[in-house]
Short mmCIF file of C-alpha atoms in Angstrom, two decimals:
data_model
loop_
_atom_site.label_atom_id
_atom_site.label_comp_id
_atom_site.label_asym_id
_atom_site.label_seq_id
_atom_site.Cartn_x
_atom_site.Cartn_y
_atom_site.Cartn_z
CA MET R 1 -7.33 -15.61 23.64
CA SER R 2 -7.73 -12.00 24.39
CA ASN R 3 -3.95 -12.01 22.20
CA LYS R 4 -5.88 -12.78 19.12
CA ILE R 5 -9.18 -10.76 19.80
CA ILE R 6 -8.30 -7.22 20.40
CA PRO R 7 -5.31 -6.54 17.99
CA TRP R 8 -8.22 -7.84 15.47
CA LYS R 9 -10.46 -5.60 16.70
CA ASN R 10 -7.50 -3.03 16.54
CA GLY R 11 -6.92 -3.83 13.29
CA ILE R 12 -10.79 -3.49 11.72
CA LYS R 13 -10.71 -0.46 13.37
CA ASP R 14 -7.56 0.82 11.02
CA GLY R 15 -8.72 -0.49 8.60
CA ILE R 16 -12.05 0.80 7.86
CA PRO R 17 -9.88 4.34 6.10
CA ILE R 18 -8.09 1.52 4.38
CA ALA R 19 -11.46 -0.27 2.98
CA LEU R 20 -12.67 3.64 2.19
CA GLY R 21 -9.81 4.29 0.09
CA TYR R 22 -9.55 1.17 -1.64
CA PHE R 23 -13.76 1.25 -2.50
CA ALA R 24 -13.10 4.95 -4.18
CA VAL R 25 -9.58 3.20 -6.23
CA SER R 26 -11.01 -0.43 -6.77
CA PHE R 27 -14.89 1.43 -8.23
CA THR R 28 -12.53 3.29 -10.99
CA PHE R 29 -10.76 -0.64 -10.99
CA GLY R 30 -14.92 -1.73 -12.34
CA ILE R 31 -15.12 0.60 -14.27
CA VAL R 32 -12.03 0.01 -16.58
CA ALA R 33 -12.18 -3.43 -15.60
CA LYS R 34 -16.13 -3.50 -17.85
CA LYS R 35 -14.56 -1.62 -20.73
CA SER R 36 -12.62 -3.92 -20.60
CA GLY R 37 -14.74 -6.64 -21.30
CA LEU R 38 -14.97 -8.32 -18.09
CA THR R 39 -17.39 -9.14 -16.00
CA PRO R 40 -18.68 -8.31 -12.78
CA PHE R 41 -17.37 -11.99 -11.84
CA GLN R 42 -13.79 -12.42 -13.59
CA ALA R 43 -13.76 -8.07 -12.16
CA VAL R 44 -14.70 -9.26 -8.92
CA PHE R 45 -12.43 -12.47 -8.07
CA MET R 46 -9.45 -10.53 -10.01
CA SER R 47 -9.53 -7.53 -7.22
CA ALA R 48 -10.29 -10.88 -4.70
CA VAL R 49 -7.20 -13.23 -5.34
CA ASN R 50 -4.75 -10.02 -6.21
CA LEU R 51 -4.85 -7.51 -4.68
CA THR R 52 -2.56 -4.93 -6.21
CA SER R 53 -4.19 -1.96 -7.90
CA ALA R 54 -1.84 -1.10 -11.23
CA GLY R 55 -1.09 -4.89 -11.28
CA GLN R 56 -4.51 -5.48 -11.69
CA PHE R 57 -5.22 -1.92 -13.69
CA GLY R 58 -1.76 -3.37 -16.22
CA ALA R 59 -4.01 -6.62 -16.70
CA LEU R 60 -7.06 -4.72 -18.16
CA ALA R 61 -4.27 -2.79 -21.22
CA LEU R 62 -2.28 -6.85 -21.46
CA ILE R 63 -5.66 -9.11 -21.85
CA GLY R 64 -6.53 -6.37 -24.64
CA THR R 65 -3.70 -6.98 -26.24
CA SER R 66 -4.46 -11.00 -26.07
CA ALA R 67 -0.53 -10.97 -23.88
CA THR R 68 1.10 -13.95 -23.48
CA TYR R 69 1.02 -15.16 -19.77
CA LEU R 70 4.46 -15.48 -20.25
CA GLU R 71 4.71 -11.14 -20.79
CA MET R 72 1.56 -11.24 -18.31
CA ALA R 73 4.49 -13.27 -15.09
CA LEU R 74 6.55 -10.98 -16.39
CA THR R 75 4.62 -7.56 -15.85
CA GLN R 76 3.03 -8.16 -12.58
CA LEU R 77 6.74 -9.53 -11.27
CA ILE R 78 7.92 -5.78 -12.32
CA ILE R 79 4.69 -3.71 -11.33
CA ASN R 80 4.40 -5.89 -7.99
CA LEU R 81 7.84 -6.07 -7.17
CA ARG R 82 7.87 -3.62 -4.28
CA TYR R 83 5.99 -5.71 -2.08
CA CYS R 84 9.26 -7.73 -1.60
CA LEU R 85 10.87 -5.17 -0.60
CA MET R 86 8.04 -4.59 1.62
CA SER R 87 7.98 -8.40 2.72
CA CYS R 88 11.72 -8.77 3.89
CA SER R 89 10.87 -5.77 5.73
CA LEU R 90 8.00 -7.47 7.06
CA SER R 91 9.25 -10.53 8.16
CA GLN R 92 12.13 -9.01 10.63
CA LYS R 93 8.16 -7.72 12.48
CA PHE R 94 7.54 -11.34 12.80
CA GLU R 95 7.90 -13.49 15.89
CA ALA R 96 11.36 -15.56 15.50
CA GLY R 97 8.50 -18.31 16.27
CA ALA R 98 5.52 -17.68 13.80
CA GLY R 99 4.53 -20.41 11.94
CA TRP R 100 4.18 -21.00 8.37
CA PRO R 101 0.56 -21.05 8.25
CA HIS R 102 0.91 -16.71 9.57
CA ARG R 103 3.27 -16.51 6.84
CA PHE R 104 1.30 -17.71 4.00
CA LEU R 105 -2.03 -15.76 5.32
CA VAL R 106 -0.02 -12.54 6.17
CA ALA R 107 1.58 -12.78 2.60
CA PHE R 108 -1.53 -12.52 0.92
CA GLY R 109 -2.04 -9.70 2.77
CA VAL R 110 1.06 -7.34 1.60
CA THR R 111 -0.48 -4.33 0.08
CA ASP R 112 0.78 -0.50 0.18
CA GLU R 113 -1.71 -0.12 2.90
CA ILE R 114 -1.34 -2.84 4.99
CA PHE R 115 2.15 -2.65 4.51
CA GLY R 116 2.63 0.00 6.52
CA VAL R 117 0.18 0.85 9.10
CA SER R 118 1.06 -2.79 10.31
CA VAL R 119 5.01 -2.37 9.65
CA CYS R 120 4.87 0.90 11.95
CA LYS R 121 3.27 -0.57 14.63
CA ALA R 122 5.44 -0.41 17.94
CA GLY R 123 6.69 -3.86 18.88
CA LYS R 124 6.66 -7.65 17.70
CA LEU R 125 4.23 -7.87 14.42
CA ASN R 126 0.67 -9.40 15.92
CA PRO R 127 -0.49 -11.62 12.23
CA PHE R 128 -4.11 -10.83 14.08
CA TYR R 129 -3.67 -7.10 14.07
CA ASN R 130 -3.07 -7.67 10.19
CA TYR R 131 -6.20 -10.09 10.15
CA GLY R 132 -8.33 -7.66 10.68
CA LEU R 133 -7.36 -4.69 8.74
CA MET R 134 -7.28 -7.70 5.78
CA SER R 135 -11.07 -8.68 6.98
CA VAL R 136 -12.80 -5.05 6.37
CA SER R 137 -9.77 -4.01 3.12
CA ILE R 138 -10.25 -6.78 1.02
CA PRO R 139 -14.12 -6.64 0.92
CA GLY R 140 -14.06 -3.36 0.68
CA TRP R 141 -11.37 -3.90 -2.49
CA MET R 142 -14.28 -6.86 -3.99
CA LEU R 143 -17.47 -3.96 -3.06
CA GLY R 144 -15.74 -1.40 -4.54
CA THR R 145 -14.64 -3.92 -8.21
CA PHE R 146 -18.65 -5.43 -8.04
CA CYS R 147 -20.06 -1.40 -7.72
CA GLY R 148 -17.51 0.00 -10.59
CA VAL R 149 -18.19 -2.79 -13.07
CA VAL R 150 -22.32 -2.79 -12.27
CA SER R 151 -22.68 0.49 -12.01
CA GLY R 152 -20.77 2.33 -14.00
CA GLU R 153 -21.03 6.62 -13.45
CA ILE R 154 -23.79 6.04 -10.81
CA LEU R 155 -21.95 7.29 -7.77
CA PRO R 156 -21.93 10.88 -7.15
CA ALA R 157 -17.43 12.14 -8.65
CA ARG R 158 -17.07 13.92 -5.37
CA ILE R 159 -17.70 11.07 -3.54
CA ILE R 160 -14.84 9.16 -5.25
CA SER R 161 -12.68 12.68 -5.01
CA ALA R 162 -13.36 12.82 -1.86
CA LEU R 163 -12.73 9.09 -0.99
CA SER R 164 -9.30 8.87 -4.04
CA VAL R 165 -8.09 10.58 -0.34
CA ALA R 166 -8.22 8.81 2.49
CA LEU R 167 -5.67 5.88 1.50
CA TYR R 168 -3.33 9.58 1.57
CA GLY R 169 -4.21 10.49 4.97
CA MET R 170 -3.73 6.57 5.97
CA PHE R 171 0.24 6.86 5.50
CA ILE R 172 0.52 10.44 6.82
CA ALA R 173 -0.77 9.43 9.79
CA VAL R 174 1.78 6.15 9.99
CA ILE R 175 4.88 8.42 9.54
CA VAL R 176 4.21 11.75 11.03
CA PRO R 177 3.61 11.10 14.56
CA PRO R 178 7.01 9.50 14.61
CA ALA R 179 8.60 11.82 12.94
CA LYS R 180 7.23 14.61 15.50
CA GLY R 181 10.04 15.57 17.85
CA ASN R 182 12.76 13.79 15.28
CA LYS R 183 14.56 15.88 13.14
CA LEU R 184 16.43 12.28 11.59
CA LEU R 185 12.54 10.96 10.88
CA THR R 186 12.10 14.24 9.37
CA GLY R 187 14.52 15.12 7.41
CA ILE R 188 14.04 11.77 6.14
CA ILE R 189 10.60 12.24 5.11
CA ILE R 190 11.28 15.57 4.07
CA SER R 191 13.63 14.41 1.22
CA SER R 192 11.33 11.29 0.15
CA MET R 193 8.99 13.70 -0.60
CA LEU R 194 11.53 16.15 -2.16
CA LEU R 195 12.78 13.20 -4.00
CA SER R 196 9.77 11.47 -5.26
CA LEU R 197 8.18 15.12 -6.43
CA LEU R 198 11.88 15.65 -8.70
CA PHE R 199 11.57 12.33 -10.08
CA ALA R 200 7.40 13.15 -11.43
CA GLN R 201 9.00 16.07 -12.88
CA LEU R 202 11.82 15.89 -14.32
CA PRO R 203 11.24 14.28 -18.21
CA ILE R 204 13.04 11.42 -18.66
CA LEU R 205 12.78 10.05 -15.04
CA SER R 206 9.05 11.04 -15.14
CA GLN R 207 8.78 7.86 -18.24
CA ILE R 208 9.98 5.24 -15.03
CA SER R 209 6.28 3.47 -13.75
CA GLN R 210 5.87 4.48 -10.41
CA GLY R 211 5.92 0.93 -8.76
CA PHE R 212 9.82 1.37 -10.22
CA LYS R 213 10.42 4.45 -8.60
CA ILE R 214 9.54 3.60 -5.41
CA ILE R 215 11.80 0.75 -5.54
CA ILE R 216 14.35 3.25 -6.28
CA LEU R 217 14.15 5.61 -4.01
CA THR R 218 13.55 3.61 -1.34
CA VAL R 219 16.73 1.22 -2.35
CA ALA R 220 18.32 4.26 -2.87
CA ILE R 221 17.20 7.05 0.77
CA ALA R 222 16.70 3.97 2.83
CA GLY R 223 19.72 2.39 1.93
CA ILE R 224 22.52 6.38 2.47
CA ALA R 225 20.23 6.86 5.68
CA ALA R 226 21.57 3.57 7.19
CA LEU R 227 25.04 3.82 5.62
CA LEU R 228 24.55 7.70 6.98
CA PHE R 229 22.99 6.78 10.50
CA PRO R 230 22.59 3.79 11.97
CA VAL R 231 19.93 2.37 14.08
CA LYS R 232 20.93 1.26 17.57
CA GLU R 233 19.51 -1.54 18.97
CA ALA R 234 17.53 0.09 21.54
CA ALA R 235 15.76 2.02 19.06
CA HIS R 236 13.95 -0.86 18.45
CA GLU R 237 9.67 0.44 18.57
CA GLY R 238 9.02 1.37 15.62
CA MET E 1 -7.61 -15.84 -30.29
CA ARG E 2 -8.29 -14.49 -26.49
CA GLY E 3 -6.32 -16.02 -24.12
CA ASN E 4 -8.46 -17.55 -21.40
CA ILE E 5 -9.67 -14.68 -18.80
CA TYR E 6 -8.94 -16.55 -15.83
CA LEU E 7 -5.85 -18.20 -16.82
CA TYR E 8 -4.57 -14.63 -16.52
CA ILE E 9 -5.93 -14.02 -13.79
CA LEU E 10 -4.26 -17.45 -11.92
CA VAL E 11 -1.68 -16.63 -13.19
CA MET E 12 -0.65 -12.68 -12.17
CA ALA E 13 -2.18 -14.02 -8.54
CA GLY E 14 0.80 -16.48 -8.58
CA VAL E 15 3.35 -13.86 -8.88
CA THR E 16 2.06 -11.64 -7.28
CA TYR E 17 1.07 -13.54 -4.16
CA LEU E 18 4.97 -15.51 -4.71
CA ILE E 19 6.40 -12.41 -4.47
CA ARG E 20 4.82 -11.52 -0.96
CA LEU E 21 5.32 -14.56 0.31
CA ILE E 22 9.93 -15.77 -0.35
CA PRO E 23 10.95 -12.77 1.62
CA LEU E 24 8.13 -13.54 4.37
CA ILE E 25 9.70 -17.56 4.64
CA PHE E 26 13.68 -17.16 3.57
CA MET E 27 13.49 -14.68 6.61
CA ARG E 28 13.27 -16.42 9.54
CA LYS E 29 15.86 -15.36 11.58
CA GLU E 30 16.52 -12.02 13.37
CA ILE E 31 18.48 -9.97 10.73
CA ARG E 32 21.71 -8.92 13.01
CA ASN E 33 23.88 -6.62 10.27
CA VAL E 34 23.16 -3.66 11.67
CA TYR E 35 23.49 -2.02 8.02
CA LEU E 36 20.41 -4.06 7.72
CA LYS E 37 18.47 -4.21 10.61
CA SER E 38 19.21 0.02 9.49
CA PHE E 39 17.59 0.13 6.02
CA LEU E 40 14.97 -2.11 6.91
CA TYR E 41 14.13 -0.28 9.43
CA TYR E 42 14.10 3.69 7.22
CA VAL E 43 12.24 1.14 4.96
CA PRO E 44 8.80 2.05 5.13
CA TYR E 45 9.50 5.59 6.23
CA VAL E 46 10.44 6.41 3.14
CA THR E 47 8.47 3.72 0.05
CA LEU E 48 5.18 5.88 2.20
CA ALA E 49 6.96 9.53 1.88
CA VAL E 50 7.58 8.47 -1.43
CA MET E 51 3.72 6.97 -2.89
CA THR E 52 2.15 10.18 -0.49
CA PHE E 53 3.72 12.64 -2.03
CA PRO E 54 3.15 14.01 -5.19
CA ALA E 55 0.58 11.50 -5.99
CA ILE E 56 -2.24 13.40 -3.64
CA LEU E 57 -1.30 16.45 -5.09
CA SER E 58 -3.19 14.78 -8.77
CA ALA E 59 -5.57 12.26 -6.38
CA THR E 60 -8.81 14.96 -6.07
CA ALA E 61 -11.19 16.92 -9.57
CA ASN E 62 -8.70 19.64 -8.51
CA LEU E 63 -5.28 20.60 -6.50
CA TRP E 64 -7.13 23.60 -3.88
CA SER E 65 -8.74 20.08 -2.59
CA ALA E 66 -6.13 18.93 -2.52
CA LEU E 67 -4.18 20.57 -0.95
CA ALA E 68 -6.93 21.64 1.74
CA GLY E 69 -6.51 17.65 2.06
CA PHE E 70 -2.85 16.92 2.53
CA GLY E 71 -2.84 20.42 5.08
CA THR E 72 -5.62 18.59 7.80
CA ALA E 73 -3.87 15.31 7.59
CA LEU E 74 -0.55 16.83 8.12
CA ILE E 75 -1.92 18.58 11.47
CA LEU E 76 -3.89 15.81 12.82
CA ALA E 77 -1.03 13.72 12.17
CA TYR E 78 1.06 15.67 14.00
CA ARG E 79 -1.74 16.16 16.60
CA GLY E 80 -1.32 12.23 17.10
CA GLY E 81 -4.71 11.89 15.15
CA SER E 82 -6.11 7.63 14.26
CA LEU E 83 -5.03 7.20 11.33
CA PHE E 84 -9.73 6.91 11.81
CA LYS E 85 -9.94 10.80 12.31
CA VAL E 86 -7.10 11.81 9.88
CA SER E 87 -8.35 9.75 6.98
CA ILE E 88 -11.44 10.33 7.32
CA VAL E 89 -11.55 14.56 8.58
CA ALA E 90 -8.59 14.54 5.49
CA CYS E 91 -11.12 13.44 3.14
CA LEU E 92 -14.29 15.94 5.00
CA SER E 93 -12.06 19.02 4.23
CA VAL E 94 -11.20 17.39 0.25
CA PHE E 95 -15.19 17.45 -0.16
CA ILE E 96 -16.43 20.33 1.56
CA VAL E 97 -13.58 22.24 -0.83
CA GLU E 98 -14.71 21.35 -3.90
CA LEU E 99 -18.59 21.71 -3.03
CA MET E 100 -17.29 25.69 -2.77
CA VAL E 101 -14.46 26.04 -5.16
#
């Protein structure tokens, strides 16, 4: 029993910053959704079943231009392809015997944030930890959407601005502690940030969408790092 | 003619879910290949670092508050603060700097 309840509670605790960050992002999404002509129910429904910020913003643009369903499907595939990479990484954290239902449920919650927090947990993945993360962050995502649609610009910009940093703060809290005293990881993290900055600044590279930039840099940097610094069997603590 | 909004939503939800699900279904065995294993080990660190920087610098109302949030998060994370603490204090520092600037 405690093998389920305790990880679930830990997930809820770690999920609170995700929920706050989601609230800020989805609040903005709600405002844009309203401007695109979606009803509150449609906007919240879209948030509930998709859980993807870039994908949802992209969808609004497509719906506005009366795109075909095929265009919608291809756009989502391209924008969200990075989740495929994340699920590959997450698949190795599963117990080999983990049943199908857990895989189907955990898959629904593979977002940048839930992935980042759960994959860096020590040891094997406990699905109930992911359910804990999901059970606060998904309502946060939906509530933010709802408030954005119905209240528009009522929430003070200061609050949204402050909450906007929550997700990044969380990412930093995930990657910095394991890098402490580990020169290799520190080097990889700093190079990743510098190359990401370079991609954002250089003329042609800055045209690449955020989703593809993440895929290109992840495959390149992790690929080179794996070649130069293969991880020993023992280093399984993650 | 505009398409049906609910069909659009279901199409995007279906595609997005499959992207997330397929690797979890088909990669059920532990990978033994050292190269692939190492690659997947490095993936989260690279992905999260790339997503954080430089995006964090333009997330808030101005660069100064963003730098305050970034710096605060780095220091607290280095000292081993929990996700919750690092995240909330970073938000607070953004809020305070924006009150001053």
